[in-house]
Amino acid sequence: MGTVLDLDLPAPALTAQLCDLASPSGEEGPLADAVEAALRAVGHLTVDRDGDTVVARTALGRPSRVVLAGHLDTVPVAGNLPTRLVDGVLWGRGTVDMKGGVAVGLRLAAHVPAPTSDVTFVFYDNEEVEADRNGLGRVARQQPGWLAADFAVLMEPSSAAVEGGCNGTLRVAVDLTGTAAHSARWWMGRNAIHAAGPVLQRLAEYQPATLTVDGLDYREGLNAVGISGGIAGNVIPDRCEVTVNYRFAPDKSEAQALDHVRQVFDGYDVRLLDTAPGARPGLDRPVAAAFVAAVGGQPRAKVGWTDVARFDALGVPAVNYGPGDPQLAHADDERVDVAEIETCETRLRAWLAT
Ligand SMILES: [Zn+2]
């Protein structure tokens, strides 16, 4: 007999119940079973499951649909379970990242039977590990219709502030060639490492932009993150490779970002290594603007890459909004102010009702 979740518990107590059912990545099964069972008991929801991802939705025929999503897994437990509640602060693995958000999502799924937009609740597996295991990515590939919506909220910890979109990222190698020779007769060769000098100079002089996209400021960066060359202490090297990482604002596609890098290194061999798209915050869309107005506060840009980009790739603008200080995520002393969990529930409930 597995754990039975009580969706009538206040969100902080439900958070503690979710955390105490430990679910490090790859071991979400018992928690996914409990979430599925709890949601199947809610009369106004249709429930689907794929692996350890559970998707529940209303089907009220509303003109718009929104997604509330959260991952069920955590990083490994570090002797910080079971949870402890001390002076309004809940301590333990998962309290920040991100079972407070999951508790809020479950409470709203059970207790908002007539939202003004249809709502799809997504509780997914394997967010804290390699991208190819990510449950949201798997559903996006295999069941994209489950995620179709006008707007999505990823309930990752954001200290109850709206964090919109994210920068994209790509890496290239700039390949430099020369002519090998014995270093005693260096004038017979051409040094590929010396040829990297002007490349590094361009990087040092580069002025990264800060771009405003849908009202939020995204700070770009173009940086060398690696350099290699040379085969022996007495050989003029004929090869050198400079690895460059470009963090680009979500006003650009991956192809446009690559074009920009090729322009910066005009005249050099530039080879694409890998790339991941950014995500626009979409705050210019009425459905997103209504969200920001309902939850309040000043939205800010998300700096790192997050799963909001998976929604953006499906044409669904998405933001991060959830309880907990993101700087405490994954920490051994992970803890959340329970008042923040309640604030998020109250504001999201108000949003779904307007
Ligand atoms: Zn997370």
Tab-separated table of C-alpha atoms and ligand atoms in Angstrom:
chain	number	residue	atom	x	y	z
A	1	MET	CA	0.000	0.000	0.000
A	2	GLY	CA	1.637	3.249	-1.132
A	3	THR	CA	1.365	6.664	0.435
A	4	VAL	CA	-2.039	8.329	0.070
A	5	LEU	CA	-1.683	12.057	-0.566
A	6	ASP	CA	-4.212	14.294	1.166
A	7	LEU	CA	-4.919	17.247	-1.158
A	8	ASP	CA	-7.079	18.801	1.593
A	9	LEU	CA	-3.974	19.421	3.692
A	10	PRO	CA	-2.752	23.038	3.652
A	11	ALA	CA	0.000	23.456	1.040
A	12	PRO	CA	2.896	23.563	3.568
A	13	ALA	CA	1.786	20.282	5.187
A	14	LEU	CA	1.271	18.731	1.751
A	15	THR	CA	4.794	19.910	0.812
A	16	ALA	CA	6.160	18.054	3.847
A	17	GLN	CA	4.224	14.913	2.861
A	18	LEU	CA	5.605	15.103	-0.702
A	19	CYS	CA	9.185	15.621	0.523
A	20	ASP	CA	8.995	12.768	3.005
A	21	LEU	CA	8.170	10.455	0.086
A	22	ALA	CA	11.739	10.795	-1.250
A	23	SER	CA	12.032	10.785	-5.045
A	24	PRO	CA	15.566	11.312	-6.329
A	25	SER	CA	15.766	11.252	-10.141
A	26	GLY	CA	14.953	7.810	-11.532
A	27	GLU	CA	13.081	6.797	-8.365
A	28	GLU	CA	9.925	8.866	-8.850
A	29	GLY	CA	7.667	5.808	-9.297
A	30	PRO	CA	6.021	5.678	-5.836
A	31	LEU	CA	5.475	9.458	-5.810
A	32	ALA	CA	4.095	9.421	-9.371
A	33	ASP	CA	1.735	6.592	-8.302
A	34	ALA	CA	0.526	8.671	-5.344
A	35	VAL	CA	0.080	11.803	-7.483
A	36	GLU	CA	-1.802	9.849	-10.167
A	37	ALA	CA	-4.105	8.241	-7.604
A	38	ALA	CA	-4.829	11.563	-5.892
A	39	LEU	CA	-5.648	13.279	-9.214
A	40	ARG	CA	-7.817	10.401	-10.481
A	41	ALA	CA	-9.965	10.929	-7.376
A	42	VAL	CA	-10.685	14.526	-8.495
A	43	GLY	CA	-13.944	14.474	-10.442
A	44	HIS	CA	-13.333	17.406	-12.785
A	45	LEU	CA	-9.969	16.211	-14.175
A	46	THR	CA	-8.926	13.862	-16.989
A	47	VAL	CA	-5.683	12.075	-16.109
A	48	ASP	CA	-2.992	10.584	-18.392
A	49	ARG	CA	0.339	9.020	-17.541
A	50	ASP	CA	3.543	8.443	-19.518
A	51	GLY	CA	6.311	6.711	-17.561
A	52	ASP	CA	6.510	8.641	-14.293
A	53	THR	CA	4.950	11.785	-15.759
A	54	VAL	CA	1.339	12.491	-14.782
A	55	VAL	CA	-0.787	14.951	-16.768
A	56	ALA	CA	-4.226	16.095	-15.553
A	57	ARG	CA	-6.491	18.549	-17.324
A	58	THR	CA	-9.813	20.294	-17.140
A	59	ALA	CA	-12.023	20.129	-20.235
A	60	LEU	CA	-14.458	23.007	-19.766
A	61	GLY	CA	-14.319	24.278	-23.357
A	62	ARG	CA	-12.724	27.567	-22.327
A	63	PRO	CA	-11.292	29.759	-25.128
A	64	SER	CA	-7.760	29.492	-23.706
A	65	ARG	CA	-5.656	26.896	-21.915
A	66	VAL	CA	-2.752	27.318	-19.490
A	67	VAL	CA	-0.220	24.816	-18.153
A	68	LEU	CA	1.059	24.564	-14.587
A	69	ALA	CA	4.105	22.276	-14.528
A	70	GLY	CA	6.557	20.939	-11.969
A	71	HIS	CA	9.060	18.120	-11.727
A	72	LEU	CA	8.619	15.312	-9.198
A	73	ASP	CA	12.296	14.395	-8.809
A	74	THR	CA	14.938	15.882	-6.536
A	75	VAL	CA	18.697	15.681	-6.360
A	76	PRO	CA	19.887	12.907	-3.965
A	77	VAL	CA	18.905	13.140	-0.305
A	78	ALA	CA	21.761	14.395	1.895
A	79	GLY	CA	20.673	13.236	5.343
A	80	ASN	CA	18.080	16.034	5.197
A	81	LEU	CA	14.885	13.988	5.439
A	82	PRO	CA	12.382	13.640	7.005
A	83	THR	CA	11.406	17.304	6.837
A	84	ARG	CA	11.373	19.470	9.971
A	85	LEU	CA	9.125	22.488	10.532
A	86	VAL	CA	10.803	25.077	12.777
A	87	ASP	CA	9.381	28.573	13.330
A	88	GLY	CA	7.532	28.715	10.013
A	89	VAL	CA	10.432	27.304	8.001
A	90	LEU	CA	10.248	23.818	6.455
A	91	TRP	CA	13.661	22.154	6.164
A	92	GLY	CA	14.650	19.204	3.969
A	93	ARG	CA	15.388	17.899	0.496
A	94	GLY	CA	12.812	19.036	-2.026
A	95	THR	CA	11.314	21.828	0.076
A	96	VAL	CA	12.676	24.402	-2.422
A	97	ASP	CA	13.335	22.374	-5.586
A	98	MET	CA	10.510	21.899	-6.054
A	99	LYS	CA	7.896	20.134	-3.993
A	100	GLY	CA	6.506	23.405	-2.626
A	101	GLY	CA	5.547	24.194	-6.223
A	102	VAL	CA	4.223	20.669	-6.754
A	103	ALA	CA	2.086	20.970	-3.605
A	104	VAL	CA	0.630	24.250	-4.869
A	105	GLY	CA	-0.099	22.659	-8.256
A	106	LEU	CA	-1.846	19.677	-6.646
A	107	ARG	CA	-3.906	21.934	-4.366
A	108	LEU	CA	-5.045	24.024	-7.345
A	109	ALA	CA	-5.813	20.903	-9.388
A	110	ALA	CA	-8.094	19.626	-6.637
A	111	HIS	CA	-9.709	22.856	-5.467
A	112	VAL	CA	-10.256	25.082	-8.539
A	113	PRO	CA	-13.022	23.227	-10.391
A	114	ALA	CA	-14.086	26.168	-12.590
A	115	PRO	CA	-11.006	28.132	-13.716
A	116	THR	CA	-11.539	30.859	-16.330
A	117	SER	CA	-9.009	29.167	-18.658
A	118	ASP	CA	-8.785	25.413	-19.044
A	119	VAL	CA	-5.768	24.155	-17.095
A	120	THR	CA	-3.308	21.337	-17.770
A	121	PHE	CA	-1.282	20.185	-14.755
A	122	VAL	CA	2.002	18.430	-15.597
A	123	PHE	CA	4.043	16.575	-12.957
A	124	TYR	CA	7.134	15.098	-14.619
A	125	ASP	CA	10.188	12.968	-13.944
A	126	ASN	CA	13.962	13.270	-14.362
A	127	GLU	CA	14.492	17.039	-14.512
A	128	GLU	CA	17.669	16.995	-12.382
A	129	VAL	CA	19.649	14.694	-14.721
A	130	GLU	CA	20.833	14.523	-18.350
A	131	ALA	CA	18.531	16.322	-20.750
A	132	ASP	CA	17.699	13.193	-22.786
A	133	ARG	CA	15.997	11.579	-19.744
A	134	ASN	CA	13.805	14.628	-19.032
A	135	GLY	CA	10.137	13.600	-18.722
A	136	LEU	CA	8.859	16.896	-20.100
A	137	GLY	CA	11.077	16.486	-23.161
A	138	ARG	CA	9.829	12.917	-23.633
A	139	VAL	CA	6.176	14.019	-23.497
A	140	ALA	CA	6.959	16.929	-25.875
A	141	ARG	CA	8.355	14.432	-28.401
A	142	GLN	CA	5.801	11.650	-27.976
A	143	GLN	CA	2.590	13.407	-26.850
A	144	PRO	CA	2.973	17.082	-27.850
A	145	GLY	CA	-0.810	17.482	-27.777
A	146	TRP	CA	-0.775	16.981	-23.988
A	147	LEU	CA	1.222	20.217	-23.656
A	148	ALA	CA	-0.730	22.362	-26.138
A	149	ALA	CA	-1.608	25.675	-24.450
A	150	ASP	CA	-1.545	29.467	-24.749
A	151	PHE	CA	0.791	29.972	-21.777
A	152	ALA	CA	2.728	27.887	-19.265
A	153	VAL	CA	3.937	28.435	-15.712
A	154	LEU	CA	6.868	26.329	-14.540
A	155	MET	CA	6.652	26.298	-10.752
A	156	GLU	CA	10.422	26.211	-10.183
A	157	PRO	CA	11.634	28.205	-7.155
A	158	SER	CA	11.787	31.923	-7.978
A	159	SER	CA	11.131	33.458	-4.521
A	160	ALA	CA	7.556	34.010	-5.718
A	161	ALA	CA	8.677	36.418	-8.474
A	162	VAL	CA	7.943	36.025	-12.176
A	163	GLU	CA	11.099	35.015	-14.056
A	164	GLY	CA	10.504	35.069	-17.792
A	165	GLY	CA	12.029	33.130	-20.650
A	166	CYS	CA	15.738	32.287	-20.730
A	167	ASN	CA	18.866	32.911	-22.778
A	168	GLY	CA	19.889	30.394	-25.415
A	169	THR	CA	23.361	28.903	-25.488
A	170	LEU	CA	25.695	27.654	-28.210
A	171	ARG	CA	29.308	26.557	-28.370
A	172	VAL	CA	31.626	26.747	-31.357
A	173	ALA	CA	35.238	25.774	-32.003
A	174	VAL	CA	37.422	28.270	-33.845
A	175	ASP	CA	39.984	26.113	-35.697
A	176	LEU	CA	43.431	27.577	-36.367
A	177	THR	CA	46.022	25.899	-38.533
A	178	GLY	CA	49.737	26.365	-39.154
A	179	THR	CA	52.730	24.374	-40.333
A	180	ALA	CA	54.565	21.973	-38.035
A	181	ALA	CA	58.340	22.243	-37.679
A	182	HIS	CA	61.107	21.532	-35.164
A	183	SER	CA	61.144	24.420	-32.700
A	184	ALA	CA	64.946	24.701	-33.204
A	185	ARG	CA	64.195	25.660	-36.829
A	186	TRP	CA	61.019	27.539	-35.974
A	187	TRP	CA	61.278	29.741	-39.102
A	188	MET	CA	60.439	26.660	-41.186
A	189	GLY	CA	56.976	26.490	-39.559
A	190	ARG	CA	53.907	28.629	-38.855
A	191	ASN	CA	52.621	28.614	-35.259
A	192	ALA	CA	48.880	27.811	-34.926
A	193	ILE	CA	48.796	28.858	-31.244
A	194	HIS	CA	50.141	32.301	-32.138
A	195	ALA	CA	47.370	32.488	-34.730
A	196	ALA	CA	44.854	32.311	-31.846
A	197	GLY	CA	46.046	35.716	-30.589
A	198	PRO	CA	43.760	37.823	-32.796
A	199	VAL	CA	40.827	35.490	-31.972
A	200	LEU	CA	41.332	36.079	-28.232
A	201	GLN	CA	41.742	39.792	-28.951
A	202	ARG	CA	38.336	39.899	-30.654
A	203	LEU	CA	36.808	38.188	-27.596
A	204	ALA	CA	38.517	40.576	-25.179
A	205	GLU	CA	37.246	43.590	-27.141
A	206	TYR	CA	33.744	42.212	-27.712
A	207	GLN	CA	31.008	44.290	-26.110
A	208	PRO	CA	28.171	41.920	-25.159
A	209	ALA	CA	24.688	43.337	-25.588
A	210	THR	CA	21.858	43.539	-23.110
A	211	LEU	CA	18.649	43.120	-25.091
A	212	THR	CA	15.119	43.883	-24.054
A	213	VAL	CA	12.765	41.122	-25.181
A	214	ASP	CA	9.039	41.416	-24.393
A	215	GLY	CA	9.947	43.963	-21.703
A	216	LEU	CA	12.663	41.982	-19.880
A	217	ASP	CA	16.434	42.584	-20.082
A	218	TYR	CA	18.646	39.680	-21.158
A	219	ARG	CA	22.388	40.075	-20.672
A	220	GLU	CA	24.394	38.276	-23.353
A	221	GLY	CA	27.924	36.891	-23.131
A	222	LEU	CA	30.590	35.697	-25.571
A	223	ASN	CA	33.462	33.961	-23.840
A	224	ALA	CA	36.330	31.579	-24.531
A	225	VAL	CA	35.712	28.509	-22.359
A	226	GLY	CA	38.617	26.364	-23.610
A	227	ILE	CA	41.773	26.365	-25.687
A	228	SER	CA	43.941	23.487	-26.860
A	229	GLY	CA	46.971	23.083	-29.094
A	230	GLY	CA	50.502	21.732	-29.126
A	231	ILE	CA	51.804	18.155	-29.249
A	232	ALA	CA	55.330	18.340	-27.741
A	233	GLY	CA	57.788	20.726	-26.143
A	234	ASN	CA	59.976	20.919	-29.244
A	235	VAL	CA	57.379	21.163	-32.015
A	236	ILE	CA	55.861	24.267	-33.575
A	237	PRO	CA	52.121	23.412	-33.357
A	238	ASP	CA	50.128	23.163	-36.581
A	239	ARG	CA	46.718	23.105	-34.829
A	240	CYS	CA	44.946	25.138	-32.177
A	241	GLU	CA	41.289	25.146	-31.164
A	242	VAL	CA	39.537	27.885	-29.193
A	243	THR	CA	36.153	26.883	-27.739
A	244	VAL	CA	33.712	29.774	-27.433
A	245	ASN	CA	30.360	29.885	-25.612
A	246	TYR	CA	27.714	32.384	-26.700
A	247	ARG	CA	24.809	33.037	-24.320
A	248	PHE	CA	22.273	34.783	-26.524
A	249	ALA	CA	19.068	36.655	-25.817
A	250	PRO	CA	15.816	35.000	-26.869
A	251	ASP	CA	15.230	37.556	-29.645
A	252	LYS	CA	17.430	35.268	-31.792
A	253	SER	CA	17.011	31.798	-33.198
A	254	GLU	CA	19.889	29.352	-32.880
A	255	ALA	CA	20.688	29.962	-36.590
A	256	GLN	CA	20.794	33.750	-36.090
A	257	ALA	CA	23.025	33.328	-33.042
A	258	LEU	CA	25.414	31.175	-35.061
A	259	ASP	CA	25.437	33.794	-37.862
A	260	HIS	CA	26.418	36.420	-35.316
A	261	VAL	CA	29.311	34.313	-34.005
A	262	ARG	CA	30.475	33.672	-37.576
A	263	GLN	CA	30.469	37.456	-38.172
A	264	VAL	CA	32.528	38.089	-35.034
A	265	PHE	CA	35.085	35.548	-36.269
A	266	ASP	CA	34.885	36.557	-39.921
A	267	GLY	CA	37.833	35.085	-41.788
A	268	TYR	CA	38.193	32.106	-39.407
A	269	ASP	CA	36.994	28.502	-39.502
A	270	VAL	CA	34.048	28.310	-37.093
A	271	ARG	CA	32.610	24.879	-36.259
A	272	LEU	CA	29.314	24.441	-34.333
A	273	LEU	CA	29.623	22.070	-31.338
A	274	ASP	CA	26.196	22.261	-29.695
A	275	THR	CA	23.271	24.583	-29.216
A	276	ALA	CA	20.072	25.021	-27.190
A	277	PRO	CA	17.411	27.630	-28.003
A	278	GLY	CA	16.401	30.468	-25.715
A	279	ALA	CA	12.817	31.163	-24.740
A	280	ARG	CA	10.907	34.422	-25.102
A	281	PRO	CA	9.022	35.408	-21.961
A	282	GLY	CA	5.969	36.161	-24.086
A	283	LEU	CA	4.900	38.869	-21.629
A	284	ASP	CA	3.461	40.878	-24.551
A	285	ARG	CA	0.724	38.284	-24.973
A	286	PRO	CA	-2.524	39.153	-23.186
A	287	VAL	CA	-2.653	35.795	-21.389
A	288	ALA	CA	0.860	36.368	-19.986
A	289	ALA	CA	0.203	40.002	-19.115
A	290	ALA	CA	-2.877	38.889	-17.201
A	291	PHE	CA	-0.713	36.436	-15.289
A	292	VAL	CA	1.805	39.098	-14.275
A	293	ALA	CA	-0.992	41.474	-13.265
A	294	ALA	CA	-2.664	38.773	-11.149
A	295	VAL	CA	0.409	37.570	-9.253
A	296	GLY	CA	1.984	41.027	-8.907
A	297	GLY	CA	5.595	42.062	-8.475
A	298	GLN	CA	8.218	43.115	-11.004
A	299	PRO	CA	9.060	40.370	-13.541
A	300	ARG	CA	12.728	39.703	-14.266
A	301	ALA	CA	14.660	37.723	-16.858
A	302	LYS	CA	15.793	34.173	-16.063
A	303	VAL	CA	19.557	33.960	-16.509
A	304	GLY	CA	20.151	30.218	-16.861
A	305	TRP	CA	18.586	27.743	-19.294
A	306	THR	CA	15.419	26.073	-17.964
A	307	ASP	CA	12.604	23.821	-19.157
A	308	VAL	CA	10.605	26.910	-20.171
A	309	ALA	CA	12.581	26.579	-23.432
A	310	ARG	CA	10.845	23.229	-24.062
A	311	PHE	CA	7.478	25.012	-23.970
A	312	ASP	CA	8.773	27.839	-26.140
A	313	ALA	CA	9.901	25.253	-28.716
A	314	LEU	CA	6.273	24.050	-28.826
A	315	GLY	CA	5.075	27.623	-29.390
A	316	VAL	CA	3.940	28.054	-25.760
A	317	PRO	CA	5.389	31.121	-23.986
A	318	ALA	CA	6.365	30.201	-20.430
A	319	VAL	CA	7.581	31.751	-17.196
A	320	ASN	CA	9.075	30.467	-13.947
A	321	TYR	CA	7.067	31.242	-10.828
A	322	GLY	CA	7.216	29.330	-7.575
A	323	PRO	CA	8.000	29.325	-3.851
A	324	GLY	CA	11.537	29.049	-2.508
A	325	ASP	CA	14.890	30.793	-2.870
A	326	PRO	CA	16.584	29.301	-5.956
A	327	GLN	CA	19.990	29.778	-4.299
A	328	LEU	CA	18.960	27.180	-1.674
A	329	ALA	CA	18.041	24.576	-4.314
A	330	HIS	CA	20.224	21.433	-4.041
A	331	ALA	CA	21.811	22.735	-0.788
A	332	ASP	CA	22.138	20.440	2.227
A	333	ASP	CA	20.347	23.125	4.269
A	334	GLU	CA	17.529	23.418	1.686
A	335	ARG	CA	14.555	25.128	3.366
A	336	VAL	CA	11.521	27.223	2.523
A	337	ASP	CA	9.493	29.837	4.323
A	338	VAL	CA	6.047	28.199	4.411
A	339	ALA	CA	4.380	31.623	4.081
A	340	GLU	CA	5.866	31.825	0.579
A	341	ILE	CA	4.195	28.535	-0.413
A	342	GLU	CA	0.866	29.935	0.798
A	343	THR	CA	1.468	33.218	-1.064
A	344	CYS	CA	2.045	31.364	-4.324
A	345	GLU	CA	-1.100	29.288	-3.874
A	346	THR	CA	-3.209	32.359	-3.068
A	347	ARG	CA	-1.915	34.321	-6.061
A	348	LEU	CA	-2.176	31.463	-8.542
A	349	ARG	CA	-5.681	30.695	-7.312
A	350	ALA	CA	-6.657	34.337	-7.852
A	351	TRP	CA	-5.140	34.230	-11.337
A	352	LEU	CA	-7.028	31.071	-12.328
A	353	ALA	CA	-10.260	32.662	-11.105
A	354	THR	CA	-9.898	35.898	-13.149
B	1	ZN	ZN	13.948	22.275	-10.178
